[in-house]
Coordinates of C-alpha atoms in Angstrom, one line a residue:
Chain A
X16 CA -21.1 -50.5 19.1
X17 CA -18.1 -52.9 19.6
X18 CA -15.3 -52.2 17.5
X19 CA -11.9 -54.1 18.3
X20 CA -9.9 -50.9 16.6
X21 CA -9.0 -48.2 18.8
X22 CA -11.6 -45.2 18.2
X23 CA -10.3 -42.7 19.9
X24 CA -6.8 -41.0 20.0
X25 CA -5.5 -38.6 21.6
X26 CA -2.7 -35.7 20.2
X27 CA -1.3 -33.8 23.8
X28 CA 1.7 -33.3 25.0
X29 CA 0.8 -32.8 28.6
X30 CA 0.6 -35.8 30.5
X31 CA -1.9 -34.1 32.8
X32 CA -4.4 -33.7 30.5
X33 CA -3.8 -37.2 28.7
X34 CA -4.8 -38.4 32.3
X35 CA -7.7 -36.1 33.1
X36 CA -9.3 -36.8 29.1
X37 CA -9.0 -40.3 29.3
X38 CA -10.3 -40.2 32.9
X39 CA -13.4 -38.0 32.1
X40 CA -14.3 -40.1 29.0
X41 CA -14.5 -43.5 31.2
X42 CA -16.3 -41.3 34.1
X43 CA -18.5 -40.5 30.7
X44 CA -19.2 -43.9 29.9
X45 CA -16.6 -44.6 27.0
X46 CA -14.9 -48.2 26.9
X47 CA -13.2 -48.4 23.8
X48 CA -9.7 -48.3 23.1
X49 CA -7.7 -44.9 23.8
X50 CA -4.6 -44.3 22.0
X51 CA -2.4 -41.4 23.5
X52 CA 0.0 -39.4 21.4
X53 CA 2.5 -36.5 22.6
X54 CA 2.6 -34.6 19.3
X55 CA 1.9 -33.9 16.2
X56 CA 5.1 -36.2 14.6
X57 CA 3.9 -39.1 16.7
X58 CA 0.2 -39.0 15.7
X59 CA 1.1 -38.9 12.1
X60 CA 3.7 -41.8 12.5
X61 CA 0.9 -43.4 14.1
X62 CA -1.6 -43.0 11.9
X63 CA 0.5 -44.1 9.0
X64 CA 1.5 -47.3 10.8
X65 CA -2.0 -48.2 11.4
X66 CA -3.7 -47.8 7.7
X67 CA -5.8 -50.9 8.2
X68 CA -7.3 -49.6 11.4
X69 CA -7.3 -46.0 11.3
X70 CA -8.8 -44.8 14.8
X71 CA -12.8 -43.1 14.6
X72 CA -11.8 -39.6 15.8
X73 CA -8.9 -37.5 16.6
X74 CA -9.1 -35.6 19.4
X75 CA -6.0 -32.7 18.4
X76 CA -4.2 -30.3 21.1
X77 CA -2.9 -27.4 19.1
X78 CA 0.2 -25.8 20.9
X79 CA 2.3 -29.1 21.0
X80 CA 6.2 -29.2 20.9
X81 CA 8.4 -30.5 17.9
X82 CA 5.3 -30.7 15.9
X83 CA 2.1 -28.5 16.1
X84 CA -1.4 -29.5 15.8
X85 CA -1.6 -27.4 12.7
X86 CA 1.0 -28.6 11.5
X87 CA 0.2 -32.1 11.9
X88 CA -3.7 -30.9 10.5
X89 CA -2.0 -29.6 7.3
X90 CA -0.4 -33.1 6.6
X91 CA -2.9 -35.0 7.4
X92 CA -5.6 -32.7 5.4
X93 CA -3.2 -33.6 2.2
X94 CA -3.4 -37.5 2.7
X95 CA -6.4 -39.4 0.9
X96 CA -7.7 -41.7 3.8
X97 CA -6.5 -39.7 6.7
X98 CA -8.3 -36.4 5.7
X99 CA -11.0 -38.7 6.3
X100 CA -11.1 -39.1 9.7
X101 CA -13.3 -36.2 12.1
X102 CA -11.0 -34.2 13.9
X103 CA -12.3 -32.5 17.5
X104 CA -9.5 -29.8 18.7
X105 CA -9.2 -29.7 21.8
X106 CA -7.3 -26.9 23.1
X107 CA -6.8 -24.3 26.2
X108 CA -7.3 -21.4 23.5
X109 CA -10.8 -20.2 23.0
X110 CA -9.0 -17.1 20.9
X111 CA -11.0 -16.1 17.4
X112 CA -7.8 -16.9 15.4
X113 CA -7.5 -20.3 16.5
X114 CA -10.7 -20.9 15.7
X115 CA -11.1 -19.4 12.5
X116 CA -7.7 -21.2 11.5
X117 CA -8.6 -24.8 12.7
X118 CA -12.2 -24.8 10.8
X119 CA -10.1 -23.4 7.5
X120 CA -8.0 -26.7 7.9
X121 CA -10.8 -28.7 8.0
X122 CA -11.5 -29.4 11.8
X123 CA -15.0 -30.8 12.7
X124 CA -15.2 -28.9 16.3
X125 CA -13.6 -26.8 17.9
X126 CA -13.7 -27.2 21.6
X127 CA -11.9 -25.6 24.7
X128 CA -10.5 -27.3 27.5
X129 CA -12.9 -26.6 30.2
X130 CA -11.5 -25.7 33.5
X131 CA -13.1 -27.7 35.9
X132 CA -13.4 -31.7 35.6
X133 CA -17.1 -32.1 35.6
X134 CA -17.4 -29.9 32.8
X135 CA -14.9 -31.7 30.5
X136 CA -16.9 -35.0 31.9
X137 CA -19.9 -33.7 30.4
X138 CA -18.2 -32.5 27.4
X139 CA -16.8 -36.4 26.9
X140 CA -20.3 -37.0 27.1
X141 CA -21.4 -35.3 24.4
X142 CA -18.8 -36.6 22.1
X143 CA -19.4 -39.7 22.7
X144 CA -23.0 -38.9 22.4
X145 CA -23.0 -37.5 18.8
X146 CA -19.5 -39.0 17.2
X147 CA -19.6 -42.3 18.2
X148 CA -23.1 -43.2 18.7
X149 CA -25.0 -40.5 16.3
X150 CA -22.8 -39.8 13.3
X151 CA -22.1 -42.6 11.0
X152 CA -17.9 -42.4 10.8
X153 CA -15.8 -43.4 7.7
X154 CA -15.7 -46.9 6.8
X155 CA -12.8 -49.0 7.0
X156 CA -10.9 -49.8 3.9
Chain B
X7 CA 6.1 47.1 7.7
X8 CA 4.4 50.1 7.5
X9 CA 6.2 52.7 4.9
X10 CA 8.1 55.8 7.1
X11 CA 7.0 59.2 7.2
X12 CA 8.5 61.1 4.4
X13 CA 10.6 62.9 7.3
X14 CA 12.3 60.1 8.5
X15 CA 16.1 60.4 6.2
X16 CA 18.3 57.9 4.7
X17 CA 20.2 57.7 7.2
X18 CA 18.2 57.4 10.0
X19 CA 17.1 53.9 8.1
X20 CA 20.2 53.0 7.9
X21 CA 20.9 52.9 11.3
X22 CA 17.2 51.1 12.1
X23 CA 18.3 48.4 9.4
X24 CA 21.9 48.2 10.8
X25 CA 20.5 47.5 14.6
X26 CA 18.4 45.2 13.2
X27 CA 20.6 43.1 11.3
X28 CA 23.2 43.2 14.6
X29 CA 20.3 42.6 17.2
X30 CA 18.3 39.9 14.8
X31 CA 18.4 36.7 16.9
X32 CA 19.0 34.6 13.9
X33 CA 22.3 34.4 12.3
X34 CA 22.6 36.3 9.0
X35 CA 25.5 35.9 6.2
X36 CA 24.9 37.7 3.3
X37 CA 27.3 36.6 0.5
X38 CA 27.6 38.5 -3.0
X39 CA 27.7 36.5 -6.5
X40 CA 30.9 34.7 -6.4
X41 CA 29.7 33.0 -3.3
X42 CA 32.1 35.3 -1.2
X43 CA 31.1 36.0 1.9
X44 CA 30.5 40.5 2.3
X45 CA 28.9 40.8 5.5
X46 CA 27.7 38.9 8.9
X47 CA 26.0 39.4 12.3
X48 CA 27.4 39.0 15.7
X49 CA 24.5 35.8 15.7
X50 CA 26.6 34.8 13.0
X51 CA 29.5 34.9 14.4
X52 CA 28.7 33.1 17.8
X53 CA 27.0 30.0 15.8
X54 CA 30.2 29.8 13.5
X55 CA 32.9 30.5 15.4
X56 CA 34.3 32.9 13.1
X57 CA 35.2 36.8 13.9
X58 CA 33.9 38.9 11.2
X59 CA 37.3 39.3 9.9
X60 CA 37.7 35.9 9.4
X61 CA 34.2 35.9 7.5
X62 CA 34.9 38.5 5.1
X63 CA 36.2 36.4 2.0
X64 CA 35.4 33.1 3.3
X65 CA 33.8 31.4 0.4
X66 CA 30.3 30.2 1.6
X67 CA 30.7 26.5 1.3
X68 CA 33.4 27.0 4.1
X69 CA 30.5 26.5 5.9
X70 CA 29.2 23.7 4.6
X71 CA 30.4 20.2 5.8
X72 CA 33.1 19.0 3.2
X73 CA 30.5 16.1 2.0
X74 CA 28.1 18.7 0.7
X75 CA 29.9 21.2 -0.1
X76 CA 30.3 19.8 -4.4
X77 CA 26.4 20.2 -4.1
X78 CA 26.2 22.8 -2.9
X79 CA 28.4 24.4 -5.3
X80 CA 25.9 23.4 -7.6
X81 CA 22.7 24.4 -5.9
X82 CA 24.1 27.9 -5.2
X83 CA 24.6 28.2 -9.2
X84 CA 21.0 27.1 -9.8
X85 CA 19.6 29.6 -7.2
X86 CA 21.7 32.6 -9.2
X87 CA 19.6 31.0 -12.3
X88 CA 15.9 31.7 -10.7
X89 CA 16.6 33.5 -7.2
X90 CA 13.5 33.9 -4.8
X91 CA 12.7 34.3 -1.6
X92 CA 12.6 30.5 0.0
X93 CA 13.7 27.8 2.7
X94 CA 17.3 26.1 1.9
X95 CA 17.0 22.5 1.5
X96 CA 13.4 21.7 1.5
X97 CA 12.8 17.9 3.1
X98 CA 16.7 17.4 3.9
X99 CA 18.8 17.6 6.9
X100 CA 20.5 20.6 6.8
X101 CA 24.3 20.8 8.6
X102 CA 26.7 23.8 8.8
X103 CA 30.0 23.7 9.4
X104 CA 31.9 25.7 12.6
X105 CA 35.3 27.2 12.3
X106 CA 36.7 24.1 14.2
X107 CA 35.4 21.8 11.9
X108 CA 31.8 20.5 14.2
X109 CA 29.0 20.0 13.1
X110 CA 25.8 21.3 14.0
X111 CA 21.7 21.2 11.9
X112 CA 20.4 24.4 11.1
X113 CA 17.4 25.8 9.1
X114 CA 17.9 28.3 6.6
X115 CA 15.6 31.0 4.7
X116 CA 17.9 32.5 1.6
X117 CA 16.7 35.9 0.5
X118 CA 18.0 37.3 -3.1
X119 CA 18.2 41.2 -3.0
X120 CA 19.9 42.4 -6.2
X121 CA 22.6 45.4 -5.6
X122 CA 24.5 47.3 -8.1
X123 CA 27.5 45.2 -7.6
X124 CA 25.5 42.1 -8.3
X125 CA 23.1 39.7 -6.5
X126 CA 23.5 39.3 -2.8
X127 CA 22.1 36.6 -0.9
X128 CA 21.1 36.7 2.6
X129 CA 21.0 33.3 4.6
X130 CA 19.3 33.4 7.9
X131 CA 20.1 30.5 10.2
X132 CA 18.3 29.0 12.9
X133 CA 21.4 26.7 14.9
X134 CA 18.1 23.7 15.4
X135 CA 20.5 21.4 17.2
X136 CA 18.3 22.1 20.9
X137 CA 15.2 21.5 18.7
X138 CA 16.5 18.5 16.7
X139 CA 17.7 17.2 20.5
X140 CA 14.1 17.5 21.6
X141 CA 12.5 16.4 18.7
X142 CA 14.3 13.3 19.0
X143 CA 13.9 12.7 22.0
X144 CA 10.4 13.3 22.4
X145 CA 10.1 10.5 19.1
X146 CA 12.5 8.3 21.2
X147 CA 10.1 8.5 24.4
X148 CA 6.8 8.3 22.0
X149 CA 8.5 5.0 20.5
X150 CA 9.3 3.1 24.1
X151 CA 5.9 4.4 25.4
X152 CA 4.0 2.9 22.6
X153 CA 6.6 -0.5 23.1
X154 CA 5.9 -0.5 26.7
X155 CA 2.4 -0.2 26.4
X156 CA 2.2 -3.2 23.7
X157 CA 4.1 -5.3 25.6
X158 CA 2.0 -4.4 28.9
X159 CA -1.4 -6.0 27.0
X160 CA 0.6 -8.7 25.4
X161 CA 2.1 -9.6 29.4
X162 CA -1.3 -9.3 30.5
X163 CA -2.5 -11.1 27.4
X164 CA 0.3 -14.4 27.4
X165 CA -0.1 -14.5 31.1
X166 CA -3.1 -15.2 32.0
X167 CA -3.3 -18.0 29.1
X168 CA 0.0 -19.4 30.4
X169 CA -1.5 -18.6 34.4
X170 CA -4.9 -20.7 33.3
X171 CA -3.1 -23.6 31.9
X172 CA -1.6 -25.0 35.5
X173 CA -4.8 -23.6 37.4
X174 CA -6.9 -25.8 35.0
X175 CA -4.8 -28.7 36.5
X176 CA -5.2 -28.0 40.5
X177 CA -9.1 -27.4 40.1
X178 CA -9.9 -30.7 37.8
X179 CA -7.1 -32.5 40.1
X180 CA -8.8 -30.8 43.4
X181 CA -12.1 -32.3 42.3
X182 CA -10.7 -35.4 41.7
X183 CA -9.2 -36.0 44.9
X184 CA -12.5 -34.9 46.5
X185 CA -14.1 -37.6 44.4
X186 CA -11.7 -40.3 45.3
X187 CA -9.8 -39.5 48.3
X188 CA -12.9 -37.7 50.9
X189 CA -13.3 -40.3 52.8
X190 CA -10.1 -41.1 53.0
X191 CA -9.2 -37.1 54.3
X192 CA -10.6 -36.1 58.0
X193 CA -12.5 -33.3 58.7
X194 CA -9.7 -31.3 58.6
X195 CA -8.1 -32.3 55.3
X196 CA -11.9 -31.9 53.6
X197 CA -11.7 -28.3 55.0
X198 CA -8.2 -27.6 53.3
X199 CA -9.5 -29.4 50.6
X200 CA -12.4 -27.1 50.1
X201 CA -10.3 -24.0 50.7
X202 CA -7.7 -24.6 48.2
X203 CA -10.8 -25.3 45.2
X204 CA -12.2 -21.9 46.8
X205 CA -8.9 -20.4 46.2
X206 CA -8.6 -21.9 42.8
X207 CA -11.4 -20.8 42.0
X208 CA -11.0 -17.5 42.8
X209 CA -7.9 -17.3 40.3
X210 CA -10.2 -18.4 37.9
X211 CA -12.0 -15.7 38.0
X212 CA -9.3 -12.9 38.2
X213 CA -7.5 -14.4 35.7
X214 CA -10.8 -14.6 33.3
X215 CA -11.3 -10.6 34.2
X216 CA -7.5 -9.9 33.4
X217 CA -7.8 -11.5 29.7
X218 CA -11.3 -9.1 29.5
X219 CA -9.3 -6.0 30.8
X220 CA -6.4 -7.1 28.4
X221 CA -9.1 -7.7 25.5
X222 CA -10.4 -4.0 25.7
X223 CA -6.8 -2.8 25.6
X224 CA -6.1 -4.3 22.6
X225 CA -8.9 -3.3 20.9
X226 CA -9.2 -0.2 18.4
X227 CA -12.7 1.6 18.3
X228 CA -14.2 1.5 14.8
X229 CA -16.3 5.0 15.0
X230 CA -20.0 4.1 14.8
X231 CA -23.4 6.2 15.6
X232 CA -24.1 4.1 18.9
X233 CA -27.7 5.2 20.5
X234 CA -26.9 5.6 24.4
X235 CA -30.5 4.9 24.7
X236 CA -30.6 1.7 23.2
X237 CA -27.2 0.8 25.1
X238 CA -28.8 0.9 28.4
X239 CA -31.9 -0.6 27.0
X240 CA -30.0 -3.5 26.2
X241 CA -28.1 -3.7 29.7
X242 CA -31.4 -3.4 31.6
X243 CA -32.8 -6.6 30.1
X244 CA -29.4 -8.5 30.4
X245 CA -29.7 -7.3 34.0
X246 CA -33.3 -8.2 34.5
X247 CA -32.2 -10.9 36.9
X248 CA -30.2 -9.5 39.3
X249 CA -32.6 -5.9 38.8
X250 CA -35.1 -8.5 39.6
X251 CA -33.7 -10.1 42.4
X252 CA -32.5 -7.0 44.3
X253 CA -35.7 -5.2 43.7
X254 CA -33.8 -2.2 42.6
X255 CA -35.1 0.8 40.5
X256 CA -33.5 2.3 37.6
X257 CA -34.3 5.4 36.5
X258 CA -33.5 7.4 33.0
X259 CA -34.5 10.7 34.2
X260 CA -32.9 12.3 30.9
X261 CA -32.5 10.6 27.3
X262 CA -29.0 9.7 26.3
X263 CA -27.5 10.9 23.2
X264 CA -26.4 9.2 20.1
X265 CA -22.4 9.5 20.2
X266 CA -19.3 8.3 17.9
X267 CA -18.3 4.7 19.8
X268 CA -17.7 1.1 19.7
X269 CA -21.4 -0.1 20.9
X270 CA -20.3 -3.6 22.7
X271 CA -17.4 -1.5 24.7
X272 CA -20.3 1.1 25.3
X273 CA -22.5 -2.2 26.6
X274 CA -19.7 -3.1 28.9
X275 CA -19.3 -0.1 30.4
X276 CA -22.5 0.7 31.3
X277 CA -22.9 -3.1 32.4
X278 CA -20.3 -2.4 34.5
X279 CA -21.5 1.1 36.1
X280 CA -25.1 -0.4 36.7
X281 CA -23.9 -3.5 38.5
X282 CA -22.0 -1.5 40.6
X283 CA -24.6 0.9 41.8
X284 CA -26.5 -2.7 42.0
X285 CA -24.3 -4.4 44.1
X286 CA -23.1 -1.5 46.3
X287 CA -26.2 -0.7 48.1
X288 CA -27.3 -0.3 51.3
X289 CA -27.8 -3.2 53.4
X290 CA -31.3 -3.9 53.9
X291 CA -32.4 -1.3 51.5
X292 CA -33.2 -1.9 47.6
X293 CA -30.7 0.1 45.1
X294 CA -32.0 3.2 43.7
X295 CA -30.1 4.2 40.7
X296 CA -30.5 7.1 38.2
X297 CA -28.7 7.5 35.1
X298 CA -28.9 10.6 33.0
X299 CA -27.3 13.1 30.5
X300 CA -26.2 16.6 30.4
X301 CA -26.7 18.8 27.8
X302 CA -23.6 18.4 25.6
X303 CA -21.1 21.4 25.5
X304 CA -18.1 21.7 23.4
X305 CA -19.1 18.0 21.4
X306 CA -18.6 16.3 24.5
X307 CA -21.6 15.1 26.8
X308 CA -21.5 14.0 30.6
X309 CA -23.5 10.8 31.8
X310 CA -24.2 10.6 35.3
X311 CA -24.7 7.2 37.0
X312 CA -25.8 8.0 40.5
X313 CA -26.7 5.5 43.0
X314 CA -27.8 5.6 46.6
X315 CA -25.9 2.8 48.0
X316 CA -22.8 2.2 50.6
X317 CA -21.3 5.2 48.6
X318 CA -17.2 5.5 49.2
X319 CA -14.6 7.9 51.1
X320 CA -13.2 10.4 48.6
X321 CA -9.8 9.9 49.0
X322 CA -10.3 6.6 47.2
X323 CA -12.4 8.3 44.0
X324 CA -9.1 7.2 41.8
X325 CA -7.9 4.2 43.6
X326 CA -11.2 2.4 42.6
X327 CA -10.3 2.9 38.6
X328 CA -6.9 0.4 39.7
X329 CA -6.8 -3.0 38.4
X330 CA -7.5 -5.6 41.3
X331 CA -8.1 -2.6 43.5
X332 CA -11.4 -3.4 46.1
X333 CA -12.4 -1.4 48.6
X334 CA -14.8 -4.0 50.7
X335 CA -13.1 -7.6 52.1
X336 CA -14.3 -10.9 49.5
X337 CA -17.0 -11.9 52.1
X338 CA -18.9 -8.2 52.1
X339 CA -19.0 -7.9 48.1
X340 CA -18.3 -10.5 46.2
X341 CA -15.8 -9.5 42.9
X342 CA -12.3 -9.2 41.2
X343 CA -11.4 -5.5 40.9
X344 CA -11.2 -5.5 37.5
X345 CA -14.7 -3.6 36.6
X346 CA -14.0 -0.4 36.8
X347 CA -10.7 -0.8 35.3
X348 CA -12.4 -1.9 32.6
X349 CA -14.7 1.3 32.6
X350 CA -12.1 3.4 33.0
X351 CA -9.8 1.7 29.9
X352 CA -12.9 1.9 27.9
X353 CA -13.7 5.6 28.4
X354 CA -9.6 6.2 27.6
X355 CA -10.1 4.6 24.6
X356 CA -12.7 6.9 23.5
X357 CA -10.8 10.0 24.3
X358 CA -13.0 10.6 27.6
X359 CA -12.4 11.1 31.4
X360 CA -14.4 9.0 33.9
X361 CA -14.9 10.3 37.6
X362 CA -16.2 8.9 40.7
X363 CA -17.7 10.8 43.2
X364 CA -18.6 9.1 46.5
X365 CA -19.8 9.6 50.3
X366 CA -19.8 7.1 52.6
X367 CA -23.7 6.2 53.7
X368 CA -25.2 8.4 50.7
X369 CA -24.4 7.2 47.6
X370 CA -21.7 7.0 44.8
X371 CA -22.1 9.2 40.8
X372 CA -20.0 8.0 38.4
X373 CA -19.7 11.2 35.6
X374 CA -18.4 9.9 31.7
X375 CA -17.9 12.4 29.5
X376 CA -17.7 11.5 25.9
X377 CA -16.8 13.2 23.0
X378 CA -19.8 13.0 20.8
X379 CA -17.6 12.0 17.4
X380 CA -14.3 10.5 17.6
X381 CA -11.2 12.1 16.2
X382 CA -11.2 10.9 12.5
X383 CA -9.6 7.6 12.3
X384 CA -7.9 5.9 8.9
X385 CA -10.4 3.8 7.1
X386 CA -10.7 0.4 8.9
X387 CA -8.6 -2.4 5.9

């Protein structure tokens, strides 16, 4: 599947793991277009400025600063298009509360960062495996 | 009180009441219908200050703090109304008044007794200001126990997410390197390499048991009929593996009862007694463990995990309950210290004692008692 628009973005505020996701999902095979946000406020700025190619997934950090990821997942659950788009947390929690609160606003998955770099490899790989080759995603407008 | 012999005179009463009323321990002021004061103890006048002299014709609110002493005025005139035998002041805090104007709580029991020159009432008052003291203090130290604790699990809790977050980092970083950058390193520099992600990894793991210890603190234990039996059951097949592997042989030599618990703490407990006797065996020799049950007395019941493995010196029978405590170096047995902790928080949390018993080259019993039902808890919301 080529697709000029960007497919995947990212919502993290740490620049470690922006490095280490993005790094995992080329190790994974993914060749696409990344798009890196820091927070919550920057995704949905970005988002809003880029209506007429919205990205495929969001992949959402939850503990960001300035503005949270369900924060940001509240907003963007109120907005026609946007609510659209599948959103994958990923997060370091793997507490029952964060779970249960993330599916209740509408999250697709739930996942938690793994601690070891293969494993978030093969997790990349499975995302990739069943978002953007199995599941047919939202057309654009 | 028995009645007296029809022997004993007038008199001779008189002078058994009037020791008693100068020996009794609380103090007594016995005050007629115009709230006049007629008569006190020595008791009396230690807690007050006054001499008797200076009682006699003291109005009784003199001894009330001057913010009550308008209600009281007013309660006095309603006790007249329908007098009986009762506590002052039922559910307030109760203060009396000293001749130098301090303050101190009391208790009081007011006793009508009508005389021919109207009715007197007798107030006998406790001076509760030791009591109140301890009381209060004892709420005080309840309060920063119970503060201490929660903020112990939450430490243990917040810490070892925030402690995972920058470990996460060094392992996928330390694997990168190794990826990218091994070739580059010399033999040496691989070896670090390979140290440091051993190292890393190690924290994973103590940092993964100190979320599990903190998890069982937090957790309150719904009363439920939990089957022993089935329990172990249950942690025999999850342990097939290693059982397997070791060749070991477990033995029920009794049947367990059915008790009052939370059944997935019960699980991890008795996971965690069985892979101990597992791993703690005898070199060269495969683990023989028994577990049983005594007959239960007084609603509690003893289990018995006994092994026959490396067993332990008995000075160390508590220190293997610590957090993080190990008795044998990383490369003899591999694990965090955390286990028994974990036993040993569980069993707390069920209002039971855990003890090991241990010697060296023979073997190692682990005795629970439980109490069969749990103290009643308020209905789970």
């Amino acid at each position: 599947m080529t697709q000029s628009r960007t497919i995947l973005i990212l919502a993290d505020d740490d620049p470690d793991d922006r490095l280490l996701t993005r790094e995992a999902f080329e190790e994974a095979g993914y060749q696409g277009a990344f798009q890196f946000v820091e927070d919550g406020r920057q995704l949905l700025e970005y988002l809003d400025s880029s209506r007429k190619s919205l990205p495929g997934v969001i992949l959402l950090d939850l503990n960001m600063p300035r503005m949270s990821g369900y924060e940001a997942l509240t907003e963007l659950k109120t907005d026609q298009a946007l609510r659209r788009i599948p959103i994958i947390v990923l997060t370091t929690s793997s507490a029952d509360e964060d779970v249960l609160r993330s599916y209740d606003l509408g999250v697709n998955s739930f996942i938690t960062k793994p601690s070891s770099f293969q494993e978030l490899t093969e997790v990349a790989k499975r995302v990739i495996d069943y978002w953007l080759e199995t599941v047919k995603l939202p057309p654009q407008s | 009180m028995s009645k007296s012999g029809p022997t004993a005179s007038l008199n001779d009463h008189d002078e058994v009441f009037r020791l008693v009323f100068e020996a009794a321990p609380n103090g007594i002021v016995v005050v007629n219908d115009q709230g006049s004061v007629v008569l006190v103890n020595p008791q009396a006048e230690r807690m007050f200050g006054y001499s008797r002299e200076e009682f006699i014709g003291l109005r009784i609110e003199d001894l009330v703090p001057q913010r009550f002493r308008s209600a009281h005025v007013h309660h006095r005139k309603g006790f007249a109304k329908q007098p009986s035998q009762r506590g002052m002041g039922a559910g307030r805090d109760l203060h009396a008044r000293r001749k130098d104007g301090s303050e101190f709580p009391v208790e009081i029991g007011l006793t009508p007794v009508p005389s021919p020159e109207g009715l007197l009432v007798v107030s006998s008052i406790v001076d509760t200001t030791e009591r109140t003291r301890a009381d209060n203090e004892l709420r005080r130290y309840a309060a920063d126990l119970e503060r201490s604790n929660a903020d112990l699990r939450n430490f243990a809790h917040v810490a070892s997410h925030d402690l995972q977050e920058p470990l996460r980092k060094i392992t996928a970083f330390g694997e990168r390197l190794r990826k990218h950058c091994a070739t580059a390193l010399d033999e040496k520099g691989n070896d670090y390499l390979q140290r440091m992600t051993d190292a890393s990894h190690r924290m994973q793991g103590l940092i993964e048991d100190l979320l599990t210890f903190s998890r069982v603190s937090m957790h309150q234990v719904p009363a439920e009929e939990v089957d022993l039996n089935q329990v172990l059951t249950t942690v025999l097949e999850d342990l097939e593996i290693a059982i397997g592997e070791t060749g070991a042989t477990i033995e029920r030599t009794t049947p367990l009862p059915s008790i009052h618990a939370d059944r997935s703490q019960m699980g991890q407990l008795f996971q965690n007694l069985v892979s101990n006797a597992l791993k703690f065996h005898r070199p060269g020799e495969t683990p023989r463990i028994t577990v049983s049950a005594m007959r239960p007395v007084l609603g509690k019941v003893t289990l018995e995990f006994r092994d026959h493995g490396i067993g332990f010196e008995p000075r160390y029978a508590d220190r293997i309950f610590g957090i993080f405590q190990r008795l044998h170096g990383r490369n003899e047995y591999e694990g965090t210290g955390v286990g028994l902790a974990i036993c040993r928080k569980i069993v707390e949390l069920h209002h039971g004692t855990i003890t090991a018993l241990g010697e060296p080259g023979v073997g190692a019993r682990f005795l629970v008692e439980l109490p069969l039902r749990q103290p009643s808890t308020p209905p789970e919301s």
